Coordinates of C-alpha atoms in Angstrom, one line a residue:
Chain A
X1 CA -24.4 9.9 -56.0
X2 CA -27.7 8.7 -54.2
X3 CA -27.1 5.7 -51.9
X4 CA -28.7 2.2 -53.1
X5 CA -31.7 1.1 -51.1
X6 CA -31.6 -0.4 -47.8
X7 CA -33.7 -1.4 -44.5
X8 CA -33.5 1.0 -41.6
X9 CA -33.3 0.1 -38.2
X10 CA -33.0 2.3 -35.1
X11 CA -33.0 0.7 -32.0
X12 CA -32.9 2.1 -28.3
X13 CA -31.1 -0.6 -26.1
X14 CA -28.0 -2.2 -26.8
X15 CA -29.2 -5.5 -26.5
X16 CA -31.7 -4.5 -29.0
X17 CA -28.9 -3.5 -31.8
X18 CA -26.4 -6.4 -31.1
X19 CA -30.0 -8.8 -31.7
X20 CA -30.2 -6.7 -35.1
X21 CA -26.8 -6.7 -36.1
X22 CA -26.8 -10.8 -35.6
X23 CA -29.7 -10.6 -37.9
X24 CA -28.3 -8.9 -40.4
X25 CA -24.4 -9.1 -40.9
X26 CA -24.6 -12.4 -42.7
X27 CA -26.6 -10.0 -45.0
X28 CA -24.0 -7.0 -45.4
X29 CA -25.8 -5.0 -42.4
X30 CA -23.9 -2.9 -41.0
X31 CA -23.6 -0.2 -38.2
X32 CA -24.4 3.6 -38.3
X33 CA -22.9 5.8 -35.8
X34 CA -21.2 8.8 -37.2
X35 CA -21.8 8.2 -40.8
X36 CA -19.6 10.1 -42.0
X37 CA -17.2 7.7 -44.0
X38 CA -19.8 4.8 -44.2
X39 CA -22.1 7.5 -45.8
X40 CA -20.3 9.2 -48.8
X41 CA -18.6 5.2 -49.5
X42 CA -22.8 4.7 -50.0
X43 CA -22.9 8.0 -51.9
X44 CA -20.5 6.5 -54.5
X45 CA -21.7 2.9 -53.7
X46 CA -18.3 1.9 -52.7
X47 CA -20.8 0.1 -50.4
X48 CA -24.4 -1.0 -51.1
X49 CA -24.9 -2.1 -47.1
X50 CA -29.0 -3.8 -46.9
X51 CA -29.4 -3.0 -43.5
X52 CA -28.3 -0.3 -41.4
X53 CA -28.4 -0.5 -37.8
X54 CA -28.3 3.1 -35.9
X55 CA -26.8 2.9 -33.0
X56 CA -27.1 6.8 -32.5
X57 CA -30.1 6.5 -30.1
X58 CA -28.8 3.7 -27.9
X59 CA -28.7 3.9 -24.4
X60 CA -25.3 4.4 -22.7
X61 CA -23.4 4.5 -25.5
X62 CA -22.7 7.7 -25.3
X63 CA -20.5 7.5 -22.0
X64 CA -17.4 9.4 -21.6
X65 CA -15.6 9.0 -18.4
X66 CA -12.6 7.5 -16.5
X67 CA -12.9 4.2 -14.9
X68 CA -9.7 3.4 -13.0
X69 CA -6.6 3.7 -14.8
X70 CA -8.3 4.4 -18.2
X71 CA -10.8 6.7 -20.3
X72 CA -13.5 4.8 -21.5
X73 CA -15.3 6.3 -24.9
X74 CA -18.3 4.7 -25.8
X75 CA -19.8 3.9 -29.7
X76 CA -21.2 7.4 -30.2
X77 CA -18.7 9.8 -28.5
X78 CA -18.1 12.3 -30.9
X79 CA -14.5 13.6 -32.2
X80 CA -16.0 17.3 -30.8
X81 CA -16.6 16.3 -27.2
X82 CA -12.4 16.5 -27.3
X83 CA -12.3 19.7 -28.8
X84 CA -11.6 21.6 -25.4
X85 CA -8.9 19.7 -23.1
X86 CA -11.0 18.1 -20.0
X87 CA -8.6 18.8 -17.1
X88 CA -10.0 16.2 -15.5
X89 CA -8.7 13.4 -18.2
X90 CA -5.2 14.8 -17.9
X91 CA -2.3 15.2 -20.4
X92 CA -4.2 12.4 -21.7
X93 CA -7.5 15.1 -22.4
X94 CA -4.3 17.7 -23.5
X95 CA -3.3 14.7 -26.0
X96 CA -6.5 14.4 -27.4
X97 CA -7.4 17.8 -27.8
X98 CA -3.9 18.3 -29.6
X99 CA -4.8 15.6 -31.8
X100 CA -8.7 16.1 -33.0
X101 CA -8.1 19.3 -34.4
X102 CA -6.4 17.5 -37.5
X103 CA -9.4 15.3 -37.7
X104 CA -11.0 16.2 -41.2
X105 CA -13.4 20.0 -40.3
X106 CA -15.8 20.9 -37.4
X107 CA -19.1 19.5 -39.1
X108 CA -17.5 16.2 -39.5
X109 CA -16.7 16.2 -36.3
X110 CA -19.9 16.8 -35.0
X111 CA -21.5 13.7 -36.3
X112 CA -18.3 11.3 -36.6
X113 CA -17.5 8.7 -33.4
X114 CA -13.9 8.0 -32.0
X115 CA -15.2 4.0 -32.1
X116 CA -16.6 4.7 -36.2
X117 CA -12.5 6.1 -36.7
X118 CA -11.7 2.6 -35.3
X119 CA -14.0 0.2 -36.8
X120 CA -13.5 2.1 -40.3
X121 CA -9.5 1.9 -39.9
X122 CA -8.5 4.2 -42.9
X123 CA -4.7 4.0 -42.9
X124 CA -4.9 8.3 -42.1
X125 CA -6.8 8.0 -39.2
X126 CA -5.5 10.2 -36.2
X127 CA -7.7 8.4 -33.6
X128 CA -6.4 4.9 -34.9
X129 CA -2.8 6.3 -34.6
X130 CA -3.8 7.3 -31.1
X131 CA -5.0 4.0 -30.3
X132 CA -1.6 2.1 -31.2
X133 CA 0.7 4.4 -29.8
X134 CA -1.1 4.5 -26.6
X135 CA -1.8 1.0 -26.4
X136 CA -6.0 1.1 -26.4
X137 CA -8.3 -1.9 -25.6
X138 CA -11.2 -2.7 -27.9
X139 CA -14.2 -3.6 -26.5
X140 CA -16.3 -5.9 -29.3
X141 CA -19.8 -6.7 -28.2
X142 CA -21.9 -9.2 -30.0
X143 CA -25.6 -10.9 -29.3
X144 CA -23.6 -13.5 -27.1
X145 CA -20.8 -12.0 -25.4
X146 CA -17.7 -9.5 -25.2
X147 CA -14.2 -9.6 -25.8
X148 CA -11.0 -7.1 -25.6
X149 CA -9.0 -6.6 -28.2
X150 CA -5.2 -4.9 -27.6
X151 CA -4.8 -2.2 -30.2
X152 CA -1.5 -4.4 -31.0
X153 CA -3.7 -7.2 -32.2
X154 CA -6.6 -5.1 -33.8
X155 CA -5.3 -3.2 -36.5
X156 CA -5.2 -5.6 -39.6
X157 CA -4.0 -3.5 -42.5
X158 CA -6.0 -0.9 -44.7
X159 CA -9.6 -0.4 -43.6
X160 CA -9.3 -4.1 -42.0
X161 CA -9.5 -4.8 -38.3
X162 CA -10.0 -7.5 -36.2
X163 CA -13.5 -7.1 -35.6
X164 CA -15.9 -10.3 -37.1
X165 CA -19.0 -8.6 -39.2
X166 CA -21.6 -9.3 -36.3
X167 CA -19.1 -7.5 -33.5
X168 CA -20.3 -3.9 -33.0
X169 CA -17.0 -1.7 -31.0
X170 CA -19.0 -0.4 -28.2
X171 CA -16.1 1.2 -26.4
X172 CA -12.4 2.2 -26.7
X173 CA -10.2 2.1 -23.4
X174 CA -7.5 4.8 -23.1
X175 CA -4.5 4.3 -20.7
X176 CA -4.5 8.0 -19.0
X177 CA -1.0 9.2 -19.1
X178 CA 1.3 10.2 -16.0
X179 CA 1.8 13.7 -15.0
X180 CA 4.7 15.3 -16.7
X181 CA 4.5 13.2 -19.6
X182 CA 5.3 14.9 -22.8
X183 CA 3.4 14.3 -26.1
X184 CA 3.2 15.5 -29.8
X185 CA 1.7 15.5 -32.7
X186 CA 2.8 16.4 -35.9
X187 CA 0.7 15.8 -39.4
X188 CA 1.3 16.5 -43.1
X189 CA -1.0 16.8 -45.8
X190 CA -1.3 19.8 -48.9
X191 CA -5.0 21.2 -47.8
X192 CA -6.5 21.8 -43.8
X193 CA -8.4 19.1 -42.7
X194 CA -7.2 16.2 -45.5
X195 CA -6.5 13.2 -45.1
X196 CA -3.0 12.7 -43.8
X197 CA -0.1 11.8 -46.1
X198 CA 1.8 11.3 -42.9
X199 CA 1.7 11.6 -38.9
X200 CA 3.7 10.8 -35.9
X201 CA 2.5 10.8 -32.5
X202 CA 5.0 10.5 -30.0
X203 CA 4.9 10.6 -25.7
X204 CA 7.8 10.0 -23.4
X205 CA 8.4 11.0 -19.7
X206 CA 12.0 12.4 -18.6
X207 CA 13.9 10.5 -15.8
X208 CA 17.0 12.3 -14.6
X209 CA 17.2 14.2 -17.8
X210 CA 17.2 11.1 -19.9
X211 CA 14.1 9.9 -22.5
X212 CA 12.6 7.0 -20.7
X213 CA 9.1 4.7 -22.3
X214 CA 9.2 6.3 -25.3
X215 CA 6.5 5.7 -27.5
X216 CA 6.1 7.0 -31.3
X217 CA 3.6 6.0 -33.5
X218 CA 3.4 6.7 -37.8
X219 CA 0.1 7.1 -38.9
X220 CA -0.7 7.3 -43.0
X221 CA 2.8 6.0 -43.7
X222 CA 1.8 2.0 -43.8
X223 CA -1.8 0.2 -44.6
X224 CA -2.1 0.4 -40.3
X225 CA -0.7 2.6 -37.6
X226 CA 2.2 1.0 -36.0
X227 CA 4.7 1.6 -33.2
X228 CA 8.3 1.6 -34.3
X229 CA 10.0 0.0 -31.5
X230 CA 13.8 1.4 -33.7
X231 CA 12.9 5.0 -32.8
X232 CA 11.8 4.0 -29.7
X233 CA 15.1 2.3 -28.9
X234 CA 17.1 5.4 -30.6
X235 CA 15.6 7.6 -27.7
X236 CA 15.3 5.9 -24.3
X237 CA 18.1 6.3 -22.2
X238 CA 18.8 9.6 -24.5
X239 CA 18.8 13.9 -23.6
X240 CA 15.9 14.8 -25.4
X241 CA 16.7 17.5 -28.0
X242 CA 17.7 17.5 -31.8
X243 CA 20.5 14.6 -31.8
X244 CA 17.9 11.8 -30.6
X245 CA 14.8 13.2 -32.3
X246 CA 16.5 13.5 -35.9
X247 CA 18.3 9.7 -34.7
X248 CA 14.5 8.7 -33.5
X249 CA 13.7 10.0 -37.5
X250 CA 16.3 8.4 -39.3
X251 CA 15.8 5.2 -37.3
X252 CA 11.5 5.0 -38.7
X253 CA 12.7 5.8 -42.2
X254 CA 14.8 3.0 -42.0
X255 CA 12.2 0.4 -41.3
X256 CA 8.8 1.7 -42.5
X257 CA 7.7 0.2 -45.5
X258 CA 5.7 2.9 -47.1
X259 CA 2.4 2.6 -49.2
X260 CA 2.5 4.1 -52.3
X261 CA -0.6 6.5 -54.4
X262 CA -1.1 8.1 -57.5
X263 CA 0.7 11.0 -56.1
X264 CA 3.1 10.1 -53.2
X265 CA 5.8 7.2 -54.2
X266 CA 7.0 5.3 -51.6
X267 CA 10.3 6.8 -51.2
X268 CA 8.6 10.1 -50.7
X269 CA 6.6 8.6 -47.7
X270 CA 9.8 6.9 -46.4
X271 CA 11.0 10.8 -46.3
X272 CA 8.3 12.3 -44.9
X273 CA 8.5 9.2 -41.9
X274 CA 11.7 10.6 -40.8
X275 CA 10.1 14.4 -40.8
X276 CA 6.9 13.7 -38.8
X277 CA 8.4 11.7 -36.0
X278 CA 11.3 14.7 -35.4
X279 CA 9.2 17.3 -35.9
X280 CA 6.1 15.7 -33.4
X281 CA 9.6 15.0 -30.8
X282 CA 10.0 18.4 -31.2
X283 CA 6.5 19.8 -30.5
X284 CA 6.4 17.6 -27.2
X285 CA 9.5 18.8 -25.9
X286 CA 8.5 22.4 -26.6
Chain B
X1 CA -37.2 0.7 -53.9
X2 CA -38.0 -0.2 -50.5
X3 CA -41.3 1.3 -48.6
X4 CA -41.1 5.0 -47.0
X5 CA -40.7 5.9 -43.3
X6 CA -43.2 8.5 -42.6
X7 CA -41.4 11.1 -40.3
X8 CA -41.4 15.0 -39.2
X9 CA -38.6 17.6 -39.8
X10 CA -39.0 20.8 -37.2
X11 CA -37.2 23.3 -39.8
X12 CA -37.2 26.8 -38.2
X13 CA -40.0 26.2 -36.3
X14 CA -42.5 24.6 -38.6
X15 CA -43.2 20.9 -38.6
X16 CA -42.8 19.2 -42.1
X17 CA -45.0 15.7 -42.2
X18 CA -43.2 13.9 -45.4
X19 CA -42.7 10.1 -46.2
X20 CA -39.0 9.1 -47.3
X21 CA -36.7 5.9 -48.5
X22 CA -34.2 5.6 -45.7
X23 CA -31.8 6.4 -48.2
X24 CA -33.1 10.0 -48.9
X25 CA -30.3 12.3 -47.4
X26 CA -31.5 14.6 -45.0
X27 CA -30.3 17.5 -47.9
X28 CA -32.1 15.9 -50.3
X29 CA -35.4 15.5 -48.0
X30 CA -34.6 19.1 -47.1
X31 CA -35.1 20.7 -50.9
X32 CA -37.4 18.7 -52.3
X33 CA -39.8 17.3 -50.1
X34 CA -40.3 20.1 -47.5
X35 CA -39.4 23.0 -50.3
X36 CA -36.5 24.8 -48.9
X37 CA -34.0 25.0 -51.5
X38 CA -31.9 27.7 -49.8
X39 CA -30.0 24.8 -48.7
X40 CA -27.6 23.7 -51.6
X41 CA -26.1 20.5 -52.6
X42 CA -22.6 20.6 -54.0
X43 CA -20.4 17.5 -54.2
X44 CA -22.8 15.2 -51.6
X45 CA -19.9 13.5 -50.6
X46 CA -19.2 15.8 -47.3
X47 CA -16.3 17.5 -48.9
X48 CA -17.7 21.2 -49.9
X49 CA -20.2 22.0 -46.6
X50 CA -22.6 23.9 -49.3
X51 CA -25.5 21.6 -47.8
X52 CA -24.0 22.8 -43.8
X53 CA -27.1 23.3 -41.3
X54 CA -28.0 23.8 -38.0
X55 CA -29.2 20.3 -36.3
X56 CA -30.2 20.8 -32.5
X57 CA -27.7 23.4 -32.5
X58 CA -24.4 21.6 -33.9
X59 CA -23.1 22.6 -38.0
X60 CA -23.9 19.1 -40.1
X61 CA -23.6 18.2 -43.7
X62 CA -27.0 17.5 -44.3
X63 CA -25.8 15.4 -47.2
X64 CA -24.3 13.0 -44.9
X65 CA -27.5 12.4 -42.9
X66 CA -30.2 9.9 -44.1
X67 CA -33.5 12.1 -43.5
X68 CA -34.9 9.7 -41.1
X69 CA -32.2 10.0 -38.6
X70 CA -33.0 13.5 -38.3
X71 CA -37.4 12.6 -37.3
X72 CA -38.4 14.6 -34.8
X73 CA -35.2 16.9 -34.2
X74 CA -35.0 20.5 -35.2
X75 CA -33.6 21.9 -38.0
X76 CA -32.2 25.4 -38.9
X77 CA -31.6 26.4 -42.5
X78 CA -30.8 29.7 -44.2
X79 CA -34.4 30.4 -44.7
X80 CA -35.2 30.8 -41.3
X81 CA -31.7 33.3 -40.3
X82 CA -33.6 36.7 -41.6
X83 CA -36.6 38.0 -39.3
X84 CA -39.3 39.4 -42.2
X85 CA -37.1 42.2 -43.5
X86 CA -34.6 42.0 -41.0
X87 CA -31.2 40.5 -42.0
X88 CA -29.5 38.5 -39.8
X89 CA -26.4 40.2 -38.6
X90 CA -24.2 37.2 -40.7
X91 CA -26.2 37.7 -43.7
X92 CA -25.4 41.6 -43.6
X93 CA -21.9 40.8 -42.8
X94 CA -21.8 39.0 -46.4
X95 CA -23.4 42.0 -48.2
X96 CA -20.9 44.9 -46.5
X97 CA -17.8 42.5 -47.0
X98 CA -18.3 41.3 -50.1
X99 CA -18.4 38.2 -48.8
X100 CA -20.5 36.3 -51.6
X101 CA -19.6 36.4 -55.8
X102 CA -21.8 33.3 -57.3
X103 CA -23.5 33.0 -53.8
X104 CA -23.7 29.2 -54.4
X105 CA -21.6 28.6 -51.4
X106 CA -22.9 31.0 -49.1
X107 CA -26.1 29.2 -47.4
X108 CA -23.8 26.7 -46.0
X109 CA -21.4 29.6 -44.4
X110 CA -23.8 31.4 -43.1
X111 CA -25.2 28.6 -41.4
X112 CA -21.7 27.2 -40.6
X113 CA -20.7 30.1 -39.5
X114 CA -23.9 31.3 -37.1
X115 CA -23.3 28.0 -35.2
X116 CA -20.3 28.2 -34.5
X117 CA -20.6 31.8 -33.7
X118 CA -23.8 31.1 -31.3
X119 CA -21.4 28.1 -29.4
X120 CA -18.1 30.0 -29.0
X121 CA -19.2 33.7 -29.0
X122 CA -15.4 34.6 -27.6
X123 CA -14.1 32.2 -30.5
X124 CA -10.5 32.9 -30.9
X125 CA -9.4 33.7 -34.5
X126 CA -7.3 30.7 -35.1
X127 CA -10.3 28.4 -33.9
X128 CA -12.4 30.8 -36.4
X129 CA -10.0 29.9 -39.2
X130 CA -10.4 26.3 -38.4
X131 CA -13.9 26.4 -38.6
X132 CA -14.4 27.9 -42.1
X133 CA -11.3 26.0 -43.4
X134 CA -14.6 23.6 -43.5
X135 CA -16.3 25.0 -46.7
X136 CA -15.0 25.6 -49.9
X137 CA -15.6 28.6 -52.1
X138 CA -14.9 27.9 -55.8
X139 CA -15.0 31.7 -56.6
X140 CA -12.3 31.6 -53.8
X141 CA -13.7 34.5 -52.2
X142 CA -12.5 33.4 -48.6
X143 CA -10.6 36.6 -47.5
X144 CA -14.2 38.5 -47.4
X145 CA -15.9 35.6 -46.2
X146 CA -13.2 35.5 -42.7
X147 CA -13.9 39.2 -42.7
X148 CA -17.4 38.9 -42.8
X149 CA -17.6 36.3 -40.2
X150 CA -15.1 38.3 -38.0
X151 CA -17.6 41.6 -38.0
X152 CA -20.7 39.3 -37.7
X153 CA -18.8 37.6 -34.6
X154 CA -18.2 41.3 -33.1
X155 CA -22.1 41.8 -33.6
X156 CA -23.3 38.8 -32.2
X157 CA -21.2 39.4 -29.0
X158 CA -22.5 42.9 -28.8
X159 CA -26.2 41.8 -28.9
X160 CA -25.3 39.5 -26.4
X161 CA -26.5 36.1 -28.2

């Protein structure tokens, strides 16, 4: 359980690290923010990195803050700065603070990044559900340049993403929400703090009493979080209430096509698909 | 092996000078290079919280730390909660709750549970819950331990920390 030797870098600029990281990805180097999945995969040398590049000191990358029409969270952001809703970030700050309470236990989220969630991409992520459902921007940043990536195009199955190895995610763009939009959240797993066996995370505003831009995301159901554009369908236009949520259910377990494990067969995913997107319709309309 | 990083821990106020592998975990660094075993190591994988301390203020498993990312930054660990002779108020919480059997778990509650105690004095009990659902007990004590942590909480609010 000790990690296997490696070369330690800790730079203070950001130019500095993406220099590094050029240096050393060809070689298996790899970044260090939150460390707290890359760590306990060295712990049982799932991965046997030779350089780590800390980006915990780096300038800047610690921003939090709106810019426009988004919330812009930088590399080292931890999951705790959303502990308490910041009214000034909206029902989009009420989303997020509904959300990272389900996020593994308070020392983990101490140390662990928003951007590490991303870049890890476990299939039971909360913050990589969040990203889909909201429709987040990636912003990779390497030695020579930057690029955007839509969460639509990012996510690339289990613990696979669309970032190249010398590409460190320096930021994740958040589209705030509207006023009056509802959200929810709804997890299951057997112990607090696990990793999810299933999640839905759902918004929608209410025009005129009807369900209109509807959005529900599955998390922990598939290899990635996706959208499911059937549920989505099966409520817009709809009264919210038990009818369309339980149709919005019926309509994911319909299409999802479940990963299986040791102890959870894919028909029993497909189940719980239908529970956690009612039951998260439910907790936004309450 | 690849060469050592010299660096300095600042654990509860005293400066320790040691020379680590970057891949020494901060827990490890913690017990046997600077001495303070009070600090335990259960399943360094960041699941059980036995290795929980105090870094600049925030609750981390220090077995998911290397030791050099924690150079020059201050550390608090169980040996430093009592004054002399004078229990802290969440150590004597334990002791009149009953809130340790094997005691293999406790250094990383108390420390756990004094940070989160010194951040959110007016914690709500839910959030408390929360907090401690972090650690695990295998004597599965946790009843006393909530109760402990509940009359430490009412302590530390009424010595105004």
């Amino acid at each position: 359980m000790k990690p296997a030797a490696f070369l330690y870098h800790a730079p203070r600029t950001l130019e500095a690290a993406l220099t590094l990281l050029a240096e050393v990805a060809p070689q298996d180097g790899r970044i260090l923010a939150g460390g707290q999945s890359l760590v306990p995969a060295m712990a049982f040398r799932l991965a046997r990195p030779t350089h780590l590049v800390d980006i915990n000191g780096v300038a800047g990358l610690d921003r939090l803050a709106i810019d426009g029409n988004v919330l812009s969270v930088g590399a080292t952001v931890r999951h705790a700065a959303f502990h308490k809703a910041d009214p000034a970030f909206g029902v989009l700050g009420a989303l997020l603070a509904d959300v990272v309470h389900n996020i593994a236990h308070y020392p983990i989220r101490t140390r662990g990044t928003m951007c590490g969630s991303l870049a890890h991409a476990d299939p039971a992520s909360e913050w990589c559900l969040t990203a889909i459902t909201l429709g987040a921007e990636m912003v990779a940043k390497t030695a020579k340049g930057a690029r955007r990536i839509p969460a639509a195009d990012y996510f690339q199955g289990i613990m696979s993403t669309a970032l190249e190895p010398d590409e460190l995610l320096a930021e994740v763009r958040l589209p705030l929400l509207a006023n009056g939009t509802k959200h929810g959240f709804y997890e299951f797993n057997r112990r607090a703090g696990d990793f999810a066996i299933g999640m839905a995370l759902v918004t929608y505003r209410v025009e005129n009493g009807k369900i209109a831009d509807a959005h529900v995301g599955i998390g922990g159901i598939e290899g990635s979080p996706r959208r499911v554009p059937e549920a989505e369908a099966a409520l817009n236009g709809q009264a919210p209430g038990k009818v369309a949520f339980e149709a919005a259910g019926k309509a994911t377990a319909a299409v999802v096509d479940p990963i299986e494990d040791t102890q959870t067969p894919a028909s029993y995913r497909r189940d719980l698909a239908a529970t956690v997107v009612s039951r998260a319709l439910e907790r936004a309309a309450a | 092996m690849t060469d050592t990083v010299a660096i300095t821990l600042n654990i509860n106020g005293e400066d320790h000078r040691v020379s680590v592998e970057p891949r020494r975990t901060l827990a490890d660094t913690i017990r046997d290079d600077c001495g303070k075993t009070g600090t335990h190591i259960g399943c360094e994988h960041g699941v059980c919280g036995s290795c929980t301390i105090i870094l600049d203020g925030e609750p981390v498993r220090s077995c998911l730390m290397f030791a050099v990312q924690a150079d020059g930054r201050k550390l608090r660990t169980v040996e430093g909660l009592a004054k002399g002779n004078q229990l802290h108020p969440i150590q004597q919480a334990f002791i009149d709750n009953h809130g340790l059997q094997c005691g293999f778990c406790t250094p990383g509650f108390l420390m756990l549970a004094t940070s989160v105690l010194e951040k959110e004095p007016d914690i709500a009990d839910a959030d408390l819950l929360d907090a401690l659902s972090s650690n695990l007990c295998r004597c599965t004590g946790y009843q006393n331990i909530i109760k402990a942590v509940r009359q430490a909480a009412i302590e530390m609010r009424g010595a105004g920390k």
